[in-house]
Amino acid sequence: MNQNSDQVTYGTGAGAFTATLGECRPIVEAALDSWDRQQFSRLMWAKDPTPWKQPVGTKELVDRLGWLTVASTMMNRVEELTGFAQEIVGSGVTSVVVLGMGGSSLSPEVSYLTFGSKPGFPKLFVLDSTVPQAVLDIEAQIDLAKTLFVVSSKSGGTIETKSAYQYFFDKLPNGGNFIAITDPGSWLAGEGEAKGFRKVFLNMPDIGGRYSALSYFGLVPAALIGVDVKGLLESARKMMEACGDQHPARNNPGVALGAIMAECALRGRDKMTLVFAPEIRSFGYWVEQLVAESTGKNGQGVLPVESEPIGLPEDYSSDRLFVYTKLKTTTETGLDQKVEMLSAAGHPVVTIEIDDLLDLGREYFRWEIATAVASAFLAVNAFDQPNVASSKKITGELIDEYKQKSALPAQTKLAESGVLTAYADDATAEALNGIRESGPYAEVSVESVIDAHLRRFEPGNYIALMAFTNRTDAVDAALQTIRKGLQQKLQAATTAGYGPRFLHSTGQFHKGGPNTGLFIQITADDAQDVPIPGEVYSFGVLKDAQAMGDFISLRDNGCRVLRIHIGADLDVGYAALTEAILNVIRG
């Protein structure tokens, strides 16, 4: 990028970055000076919870700081990891399937999408969905007998992971095809021993799921596909040194980024828009979960905007912070110019440059420090997820109702047009009908309901598309088309997530962060359902209960949410939904 007189370098050594912050700069630097005065880096590295300003003894805070030193711990286990990977290769395994959610699944997915499988090593698949077709798609691509299933869960009781495990173990009741990654004493640790799993990796219990990328949760799957885990850890340890408590905050690349995130958010620039070189684009999946689930509480938070099509300066309002991670050897040459235009237009921009793909090790650690620090500036607990737990509770209650009645509760139908049907709760239905009647639509239709819903958008809001459907290239493309249209028409920050995956990520922010979201939930019928062995409900029922549970949780938190059902044919349904939303936008 071109040099800018307002451009400042933060951090020294590994991971130093530049930032053009405009009017936010003095506020950020005052915050960094305050961090030093309170000696918060020293306290953090001493694993003292004081920086987060929470009550003494707060659960999931005093016992969640093991990630600070895990890279050094895991360096002593590299031979264990690589030796186990060679054993698996030698046994003829051709596929590895990670059964996990959130922190247990995202860094393995990033590893595979970034590095691929080394020649001779297995392919890797991640199942973090309860959509029946997602289960069937993975099953169709693997040879069960030559597959290693990695059952990955800190608690062992995550319903999505447990259901997937039940399904595949029923088909292949041989413990030698399964390993577990979990905490000591969990249900899963006991299950692994009882069922004769090939190996049970016991992770450090003082590490929360979303901070576990450099622990067994992230490194076992990486080693199994031949990633240089030693190189990742060496990169991470360089960042540990750069972020150590001996460095003033302005020279600390993790603390400085965290201060920028928080201070920009506190002044209205709370939509942190992530831009990545294409070779490392999937890293945004992991950053999104880390930041959203850590900071989105008590009406505060930094919303990570991941994979949004990058636009022109006029497509954005004044609620954005851009973080651009570039790769020195990238094949994409146009991003520099696009980001420079945003900076020149007055948007705050952070630019991070990495030399090669193994530098993702240091970026894992940088973002963990930055997110923990941002949470401290926001005075929220970086390590709990209270609203995720509340959604799980509602889903459990709906499953119990299904067990009794063999049906889930019905929702109020607002309109039906072709394959599309709009649903909402009674209060939302009344509000939308009132808005619709004053709008341009003479008749009730799904388009008129969508129009009424979008008319509730206000400056500073964001729009979240929540798709409880199978993920395909065509669905991705449809969601991106919708996002681009909303962004250009409303200058709206947009996010898109697949359920139930996003429930363990942005789902916390949706309910716990600022109540500025406008939510569109997308559901579909299942062309083929899949039973869950040992349960009276299927994957399809579980997925529908999770969608309904999230809808209810959003409603109960006073959020504005509309559900659009698109039928059984995803191609037809998404085409109709895209057309309906674009028609409304064109108005």
XYZ file of C-alpha atoms in Angstrom:
587
model
C 0.000 0.000 0.000
C 1.094 3.616 -0.489
C 2.705 5.279 2.496
C 0.330 7.553 4.388
C 1.424 10.335 6.751
C -1.101 9.059 9.280
C 0.144 5.486 9.045
C 1.609 4.127 12.282
C 3.483 0.917 12.997
C 2.456 -0.991 16.110
C 4.412 -3.870 17.578
C 8.031 -4.789 17.031
C 9.625 -7.958 15.761
C 7.383 -10.802 14.649
C 3.976 -9.561 13.700
C 4.465 -5.783 13.675
C 1.647 -4.193 11.665
C 0.624 -0.831 10.272
C -2.576 1.100 10.872
C -4.183 4.262 9.537
C -6.701 5.183 12.209
C -7.618 8.802 11.556
C -9.605 10.306 14.427
C -9.440 7.017 16.352
C -5.649 7.164 16.711
C -5.358 9.407 19.814
C -8.094 7.432 21.550
C -6.360 4.126 20.812
C -2.991 5.380 21.969
C -4.480 6.779 25.174
C -5.964 3.343 25.818
C -2.576 1.698 25.220
C -0.950 4.083 27.707
C -3.672 3.236 30.233
C -3.015 -0.480 29.702
C 0.635 0.096 30.588
C -0.143 2.214 33.648
C -2.339 -0.552 35.045
C 0.312 -3.187 34.229
C -2.340 -5.312 32.571
C 0.137 -7.233 30.380
C 1.983 -8.377 33.487
C -1.279 -9.375 35.163
C -2.523 -11.219 32.073
C 0.657 -13.259 31.716
C 0.483 -14.034 35.436
C -2.997 -15.444 34.647
C -4.598 -12.865 36.897
C -8.202 -12.096 35.812
C -8.082 -8.443 36.937
C -7.917 -6.928 33.400
C -11.398 -8.268 32.570
C -13.035 -6.383 35.449
C -15.259 -9.300 36.429
C -16.269 -10.425 39.945
C -13.600 -12.373 41.822
C -13.784 -16.089 41.081
C -15.868 -15.660 37.908
C -16.474 -19.067 36.323
C -14.793 -19.575 32.928
C -12.301 -16.797 33.590
C -9.891 -17.802 36.347
C -9.561 -21.276 34.782
C -9.357 -20.288 31.091
C -5.922 -18.753 30.570
C -3.913 -21.859 29.663
C -3.791 -20.801 25.997
C -1.173 -18.183 26.850
C 1.563 -20.814 27.126
C 0.120 -23.754 25.193
C 2.416 -23.276 22.181
C 5.440 -23.987 24.378
C 3.681 -26.936 25.969
C 2.744 -28.428 22.598
C 6.269 -28.005 21.228
C 7.219 -30.794 23.615
C 4.562 -32.998 22.023
C 5.483 -32.588 18.366
C 7.017 -36.055 18.192
C 3.846 -37.538 19.675
C 1.736 -35.767 17.057
C 3.902 -36.590 14.056
C 4.461 -40.161 15.222
C 0.725 -40.745 15.547
C 0.146 -39.234 12.099
C 2.710 -41.608 10.577
C 1.025 -44.529 12.331
C -2.312 -43.539 10.771
C -0.786 -43.173 7.319
C 0.847 -46.571 7.685
C -2.449 -48.186 8.647
C -4.021 -47.310 5.281
C -6.400 -44.571 6.430
C -7.501 -42.482 3.449
C -9.933 -40.077 5.130
C -10.105 -38.234 8.426
C -13.503 -36.906 9.543
C -13.563 -34.367 12.368
C -16.820 -34.494 14.320
C -16.885 -31.232 16.246
C -18.344 -27.761 16.591
C -16.921 -24.259 16.894
C -13.473 -24.267 18.436
C -13.193 -28.010 17.884
C -13.814 -27.830 14.137
C -12.794 -24.457 12.734
C -9.011 -24.586 13.013
C -8.927 -28.124 11.487
C -10.996 -26.769 8.599
C -8.627 -23.824 8.205
C -5.657 -26.228 8.134
C -7.151 -28.312 5.347
C -8.368 -25.380 3.244
C -5.027 -23.587 3.625
C -2.475 -26.393 3.373
C -4.411 -29.307 1.879
C -3.169 -32.846 2.546
C 0.493 -33.646 2.114
C 1.038 -36.386 -0.521
C 0.363 -39.769 1.036
C -1.682 -38.327 3.901
C -5.489 -38.638 4.261
C -8.073 -36.144 3.066
C -9.835 -34.257 5.838
C -13.563 -33.618 6.206
C -15.305 -31.613 8.921
C -18.861 -32.408 9.997
C -20.173 -29.482 12.021
C -23.776 -29.627 10.867
C -26.987 -31.426 11.763
C -28.431 -30.899 8.275
C -29.152 -34.475 7.057
C -27.687 -33.864 3.599
C -24.408 -32.697 5.139
C -24.105 -36.040 6.931
C -24.965 -37.965 3.764
C -22.555 -35.917 1.630
C -19.585 -36.796 3.831
C -20.597 -40.448 4.062
C -20.752 -40.621 0.261
C -17.164 -39.370 -0.071
C -15.419 -41.750 2.311
C -14.629 -45.439 2.654
C -15.871 -46.135 6.176
C -13.368 -48.907 6.838
C -10.474 -46.629 5.838
C -11.665 -43.577 7.756
C -10.461 -42.233 11.083
C -13.168 -40.332 12.973
C -11.904 -37.600 15.296
C -14.575 -36.992 17.928
C -13.623 -33.558 19.188
C -15.359 -31.908 22.127
C -14.106 -30.228 25.292
C -17.124 -31.283 27.315
C -17.975 -34.379 25.325
C -21.667 -33.578 25.562
C -22.163 -31.227 22.598
C -25.367 -32.509 20.988
C -24.225 -32.086 17.369
C -20.944 -33.918 17.945
C -22.538 -36.638 20.031
C -25.244 -37.247 17.403
C -22.678 -37.504 14.593
C -20.611 -39.908 16.676
C -23.668 -42.077 17.382
C -24.454 -42.195 13.676
C -21.033 -43.281 12.474
C -20.252 -45.597 15.385
C -23.507 -47.436 14.690
C -22.294 -48.051 11.142
C -18.749 -48.910 12.176
C -18.741 -50.255 15.756
C -14.991 -50.618 15.845
C -13.234 -48.354 18.286
C -10.060 -48.593 16.236
C -11.592 -46.218 13.682
C -12.163 -43.512 16.304
C -10.055 -41.183 18.392
C -11.200 -38.525 20.851
C -9.906 -35.093 21.741
C -11.460 -33.922 24.975
C -10.862 -32.754 28.539
C -9.838 -35.135 31.333
C -12.859 -36.607 33.090
C -15.371 -35.779 30.357
C -18.072 -38.168 29.167
C -16.177 -38.523 25.909
C -12.948 -39.521 27.662
C -14.824 -42.333 29.406
C -16.599 -43.332 26.198
C -13.297 -43.560 24.355
C -11.870 -45.915 26.932
C -15.033 -48.015 27.173
C -15.387 -48.401 23.394
C -11.723 -49.063 22.713
C -10.901 -45.907 20.756
C -7.549 -45.983 19.014
C -6.395 -43.050 21.133
C -7.805 -40.468 23.503
C -5.993 -37.124 23.530
C -6.618 -35.321 26.816
C -6.361 -31.586 26.311
C -5.407 -28.982 28.876
C -8.622 -28.232 30.800
C -7.717 -24.565 31.345
C -8.195 -23.767 27.648
C -11.604 -22.838 26.242
C -12.690 -24.222 22.891
C -12.240 -21.108 20.771
C -8.748 -20.530 22.207
C -7.648 -24.107 21.471
C -6.218 -23.866 17.930
C -2.648 -24.417 19.149
C -3.603 -27.299 21.433
C -4.531 -30.902 20.597
C -7.857 -29.697 19.182
C -6.168 -27.863 16.337
C -2.882 -29.719 16.011
C -3.997 -33.375 15.957
C -6.101 -32.920 12.772
C -3.343 -30.742 11.278
C -0.717 -33.423 11.893
C -2.993 -36.105 10.412
C -2.961 -34.337 7.029
C 0.775 -33.687 7.118
C 0.871 -30.028 8.162
C 4.207 -28.943 9.639
C 2.941 -28.552 13.216
C 6.430 -27.786 14.492
C 6.615 -24.889 12.043
C 3.236 -23.595 13.183
C 4.315 -23.746 16.820
C 7.650 -22.067 16.140
C 5.752 -19.256 14.431
C 3.360 -19.015 17.383
C 6.204 -18.882 19.896
C 7.723 -15.906 18.061
C 4.436 -14.098 18.523
C 4.336 -15.149 22.183
C 7.674 -13.413 22.615
C 6.495 -10.320 20.729
C 3.371 -10.163 22.943
C 5.246 -10.745 26.208
C 4.771 -8.556 29.265
C 8.200 -6.953 28.810
C 6.956 -4.939 25.828
C 5.079 -1.624 26.157
C 1.570 -1.841 24.737
C 2.378 0.189 21.608
C 5.143 -2.285 20.795
C 2.976 -5.325 21.519
C 1.282 -6.539 18.293
C -1.485 -8.393 20.125
C -2.330 -5.744 22.715
C -2.227 -2.968 20.105
C -4.643 -4.776 17.791
C -6.984 -5.477 20.722
C -7.014 -1.814 21.718
C -7.816 -0.776 18.148
C -10.680 -3.268 17.958
C -12.244 -2.161 21.245
C -11.747 1.595 21.035
C -13.084 1.746 17.474
C -16.101 -0.330 18.566
C -16.801 1.916 21.544
C -16.984 4.856 19.137
C -19.395 3.254 16.687
C -16.945 1.461 14.389
C -17.928 -1.929 15.739
C -18.202 -3.772 12.379
C -14.676 -5.180 11.994
C -14.512 -6.144 8.343
C -11.961 -8.877 7.639
C -10.135 -8.882 4.307
C -7.771 -11.763 3.535
C -5.542 -12.772 0.664
C -7.382 -15.631 -1.107
C -4.818 -18.255 -0.050
C -5.689 -17.671 3.628
C -9.322 -16.644 3.290
C -10.599 -19.535 5.427
C -8.669 -18.132 8.417
C -11.554 -15.690 8.694
C -13.872 -18.544 9.751
C -11.789 -19.025 12.883
C -11.297 -15.306 13.617
C -15.051 -14.739 13.277
C -15.860 -17.279 15.964
C -13.095 -16.137 18.303
C -14.039 -12.460 18.203
C -17.826 -12.752 18.079
C -18.196 -15.332 20.830
C -15.630 -13.636 23.082
C -16.683 -9.985 22.835
C -20.437 -10.112 22.194
C -21.860 -9.728 25.701
C -23.635 -7.223 27.947
C -24.685 -5.165 24.936
C -21.059 -4.713 23.879
C -18.982 -6.346 21.191
C -16.953 -6.285 18.013
C -18.857 -7.788 15.091
C -16.482 -9.632 12.742
C -17.715 -9.259 9.162
C -16.223 -12.239 7.332
C -16.274 -12.993 3.573
C -18.357 -9.946 2.703
C -17.692 -8.884 -0.914
C -15.252 -5.961 -0.751
C -16.826 -2.857 -2.216
C -16.161 0.783 -2.997
C -15.833 3.408 -0.237
C -19.383 4.653 -0.877
C -20.748 1.178 -0.081
C -19.831 1.605 3.596
C -21.106 3.803 6.388
C -19.009 5.115 9.284
C -19.419 1.956 11.388
C -16.489 0.044 9.872
C -12.962 -0.936 10.888
C -11.053 -2.872 8.213
C -8.382 -5.451 9.022
C -6.490 -6.589 5.939
C -4.224 -9.627 6.184
C -2.036 -9.905 3.119
C 0.312 -12.665 2.044
C 3.663 -11.637 0.591
C 3.405 -14.303 -2.124
C -0.287 -13.837 -2.926
C -1.633 -14.252 -6.436
C -4.239 -11.541 -5.763
C -2.864 -8.157 -6.771
C -5.994 -5.995 -6.610
C -6.741 -6.051 -2.884
C -4.023 -3.527 -2.003
C -5.624 -0.908 -4.210
C -9.140 -1.579 -2.921
C -8.033 -1.322 0.697
C -6.004 1.824 -0.035
C -9.166 3.433 -1.434
C -10.995 2.658 1.809
C -8.190 4.179 3.863
C -8.063 7.273 1.654
C -11.814 7.721 2.188
C -11.254 7.956 5.957
C -12.020 4.437 7.129
C -9.616 3.095 9.778
C -7.516 0.301 8.291
C -5.141 -2.190 9.903
C -2.737 -4.029 7.581
C -0.998 -7.244 8.627
C 1.486 -8.915 6.302
C 2.622 -12.525 6.601
C 5.531 -14.115 4.764
C 4.219 -17.645 4.272
C 1.381 -19.949 5.240
C 3.072 -21.257 8.398
C 2.803 -17.714 9.776
C -0.807 -18.656 10.558
C 0.669 -20.077 13.775
C 1.600 -16.588 14.909
C -1.726 -15.199 13.692
C -3.638 -17.664 15.844
C -1.790 -16.336 18.869
C -1.981 -12.660 17.853
C -5.761 -12.847 17.481
C -6.170 -14.694 20.783
C -4.242 -11.968 22.608
C -6.044 -9.211 20.688
C -9.470 -10.657 21.391
C -8.757 -11.152 25.088
C -7.427 -7.581 25.302
C -10.386 -6.119 23.387
C -12.724 -7.912 25.784
C -10.862 -6.352 28.716
C -11.301 -2.855 27.258
C -15.001 -3.654 26.757
C -15.230 -4.996 30.344
C -16.629 -8.364 29.285
C -15.524 -11.895 30.106
C -13.637 -13.117 27.041
C -14.031 -16.777 27.921
C -17.704 -17.521 28.586
C -20.667 -17.811 26.192
C -23.869 -17.332 28.199
C -26.229 -16.855 25.267
C -24.956 -19.974 23.508
C -25.952 -21.881 26.621
C -29.421 -20.290 26.634
C -30.048 -21.303 23.004
C -28.954 -24.857 23.800
C -31.427 -24.911 26.697
C -34.331 -23.844 24.481
C -33.379 -26.436 21.865
C -33.325 -29.107 24.567
C -36.814 -28.095 25.687
C -38.080 -28.310 22.091
C -36.560 -31.779 21.691
C -38.291 -32.861 24.914
C -41.591 -31.555 23.503
C -40.968 -33.474 20.286
C -40.394 -36.660 22.278
C -43.809 -36.211 23.875
C -45.824 -34.999 20.880
C -43.815 -36.214 17.843
C -43.970 -32.663 16.509
C -42.359 -29.282 17.047
C -44.480 -26.179 17.761
C -45.908 -24.287 14.781
C -45.042 -20.697 13.920
C -47.279 -17.934 12.570
C -47.365 -17.882 8.763
C -47.252 -14.360 7.355
C -47.247 -14.998 3.622
C -46.662 -17.641 0.982
C -45.420 -16.993 -2.566
C -44.413 -19.935 -4.733
C -41.774 -21.973 -2.896
C -41.232 -19.242 -0.285
C -43.092 -18.951 3.012
C -42.521 -16.229 5.627
C -42.948 -16.918 9.352
C -42.602 -14.842 12.499
C -43.825 -14.642 16.085
C -47.148 -12.905 16.726
C -45.672 -9.583 17.847
C -43.386 -9.401 14.812
C -46.257 -10.364 12.528
C -48.329 -7.463 13.842
C -45.421 -5.013 13.486
C -44.563 -6.126 9.963
C -48.183 -5.983 8.844
C -48.370 -2.405 10.052
C -45.228 -1.452 8.149
C -46.323 -3.369 5.052
C -49.670 -1.609 4.894
C -47.902 1.748 4.613
C -45.501 0.475 1.952
C -45.694 0.046 -1.812
C -47.215 -3.449 -1.842
C -50.964 -3.691 -2.334
C -51.148 -7.424 -1.607
C -49.658 -9.648 1.057
C -46.671 -11.553 -0.332
C -43.304 -12.795 0.825
C -41.704 -9.856 -0.975
C -43.952 -7.414 0.893
C -43.006 -9.032 4.214
C -39.285 -8.871 3.373
C -39.727 -5.220 2.369
C -41.396 -4.461 5.704
C -38.630 -6.274 7.581
C -35.855 -4.377 5.782
C -37.646 -1.079 6.444
C -36.770 -1.642 10.098
C -33.087 -1.251 9.228
C -31.454 1.807 10.801
C -27.986 3.342 10.354
C -25.469 1.413 12.436
C -27.432 -1.829 12.175
C -26.177 -5.023 10.564
C -28.045 -7.721 8.658
C -27.445 -11.380 9.477
C -28.401 -14.188 7.096
C -28.740 -17.430 9.073
C -29.057 -20.465 6.810
C -30.161 -23.721 8.410
C -29.537 -25.510 5.113
C -26.825 -27.556 3.478
C -23.806 -25.586 2.306
C -23.012 -25.790 -1.405
C -21.152 -23.561 -3.854
C -24.483 -22.462 -5.313
C -25.863 -21.555 -1.878
C -22.669 -19.641 -1.041
C -23.028 -17.699 -4.292
C -26.682 -16.869 -3.591
C -25.906 -15.575 -0.097
C -23.037 -13.473 -1.438
C -25.323 -11.962 -4.086
C -27.845 -11.051 -1.401
C -25.123 -9.596 0.835
C -23.733 -7.442 -1.953
C -27.182 -6.086 -2.791
C -27.943 -5.208 0.848
C -24.525 -3.644 1.309
C -24.856 -1.410 -1.743
C -28.479 -0.396 -1.125
C -28.356 0.187 2.636
C -24.615 0.546 3.332
C -25.317 -2.378 5.624
C -22.711 -4.609 7.196
C -23.800 -8.168 6.438
C -22.918 -11.546 7.873
C -23.845 -15.016 6.673
C -23.697 -18.183 8.738
C -24.802 -21.783 8.403
C -26.793 -23.350 11.210
C -26.114 -24.887 13.594
C -22.454 -24.004 13.000
C -22.914 -20.270 13.589
C -24.668 -20.925 16.910
C -21.206 -21.639 18.308
C -19.793 -18.490 16.736
C -21.723 -15.346 15.876
C -24.758 -16.735 17.702
C -23.386 -15.401 20.987
C -22.935 -11.922 19.506
C -26.437 -11.962 18.004
C -28.044 -12.270 21.424
C -25.394 -10.839 23.750
C -23.894 -8.005 21.707
C -25.453 -4.676 20.740
C -29.102 -5.147 19.760
C -28.499 -3.775 16.275
C -29.024 -6.906 14.206
C -31.743 -7.428 11.620
C -32.032 -11.191 11.244
C -33.240 -13.319 8.351
C -33.399 -17.008 9.177
C -33.529 -19.388 6.199
C -34.908 -22.901 6.570
C -35.648 -25.714 4.126
C -37.293 -29.121 3.957
C -35.016 -32.162 3.909
C -35.151 -34.195 0.716
C -33.947 -37.144 2.810
C -33.843 -37.360 6.577
C -31.270 -39.322 8.572
C -32.018 -41.127 11.858
C -29.838 -40.724 14.950
C -29.218 -44.174 16.464
C -30.596 -44.464 19.966
C -32.831 -41.391 19.663
C -36.482 -40.939 18.744
C -35.635 -37.815 16.765
C -33.648 -37.530 13.534
C -30.980 -35.139 12.304
C -33.704 -33.238 10.474
C -35.756 -32.807 13.643
C -32.664 -31.767 15.591
C -31.763 -29.184 12.944
C -35.333 -27.810 12.926
C -35.341 -27.647 16.737
C -32.049 -25.740 16.669
C -33.415 -23.278 14.135
C -36.577 -22.769 16.167
C -34.576 -22.547 19.395
C -32.404 -19.813 17.919
C -35.467 -17.963 16.620
C -37.060 -18.066 20.087
C -33.828 -16.988 21.776
C -33.496 -14.026 19.413
C -37.124 -13.085 19.990
C -36.755 -13.347 23.765
C -33.749 -11.026 23.592
C -35.805 -8.395 21.782
C -34.175 -8.973 18.381
C -35.865 -8.381 15.023
C -36.071 -11.728 13.244
C -37.947 -13.091 10.226
C -37.912 -16.673 8.996
C -38.127 -17.546 5.297
C -38.742 -21.182 4.384
C -37.554 -22.091 0.876
C -38.899 -25.623 0.317
C -36.930 -28.791 -0.453
C -35.040 -27.860 -3.622
C -32.181 -25.598 -2.524
C -31.342 -24.366 -6.014
C -34.933 -23.364 -6.716
C -35.507 -22.005 -3.215
C -32.386 -19.865 -3.046
C -32.987 -18.541 -6.563
C -36.484 -17.465 -5.486
C -35.218 -15.922 -2.255
C -32.451 -14.041 -4.055
C -34.911 -12.696 -6.611
C -37.369 -11.626 -3.897
C -34.745 -9.736 -1.871
C -33.203 -8.096 -4.939
C -36.666 -7.022 -6.129
C -37.235 -5.368 -2.774
C -33.838 -3.663 -2.935
C -34.475 -2.373 -6.434
C -37.826 -1.174 -5.103
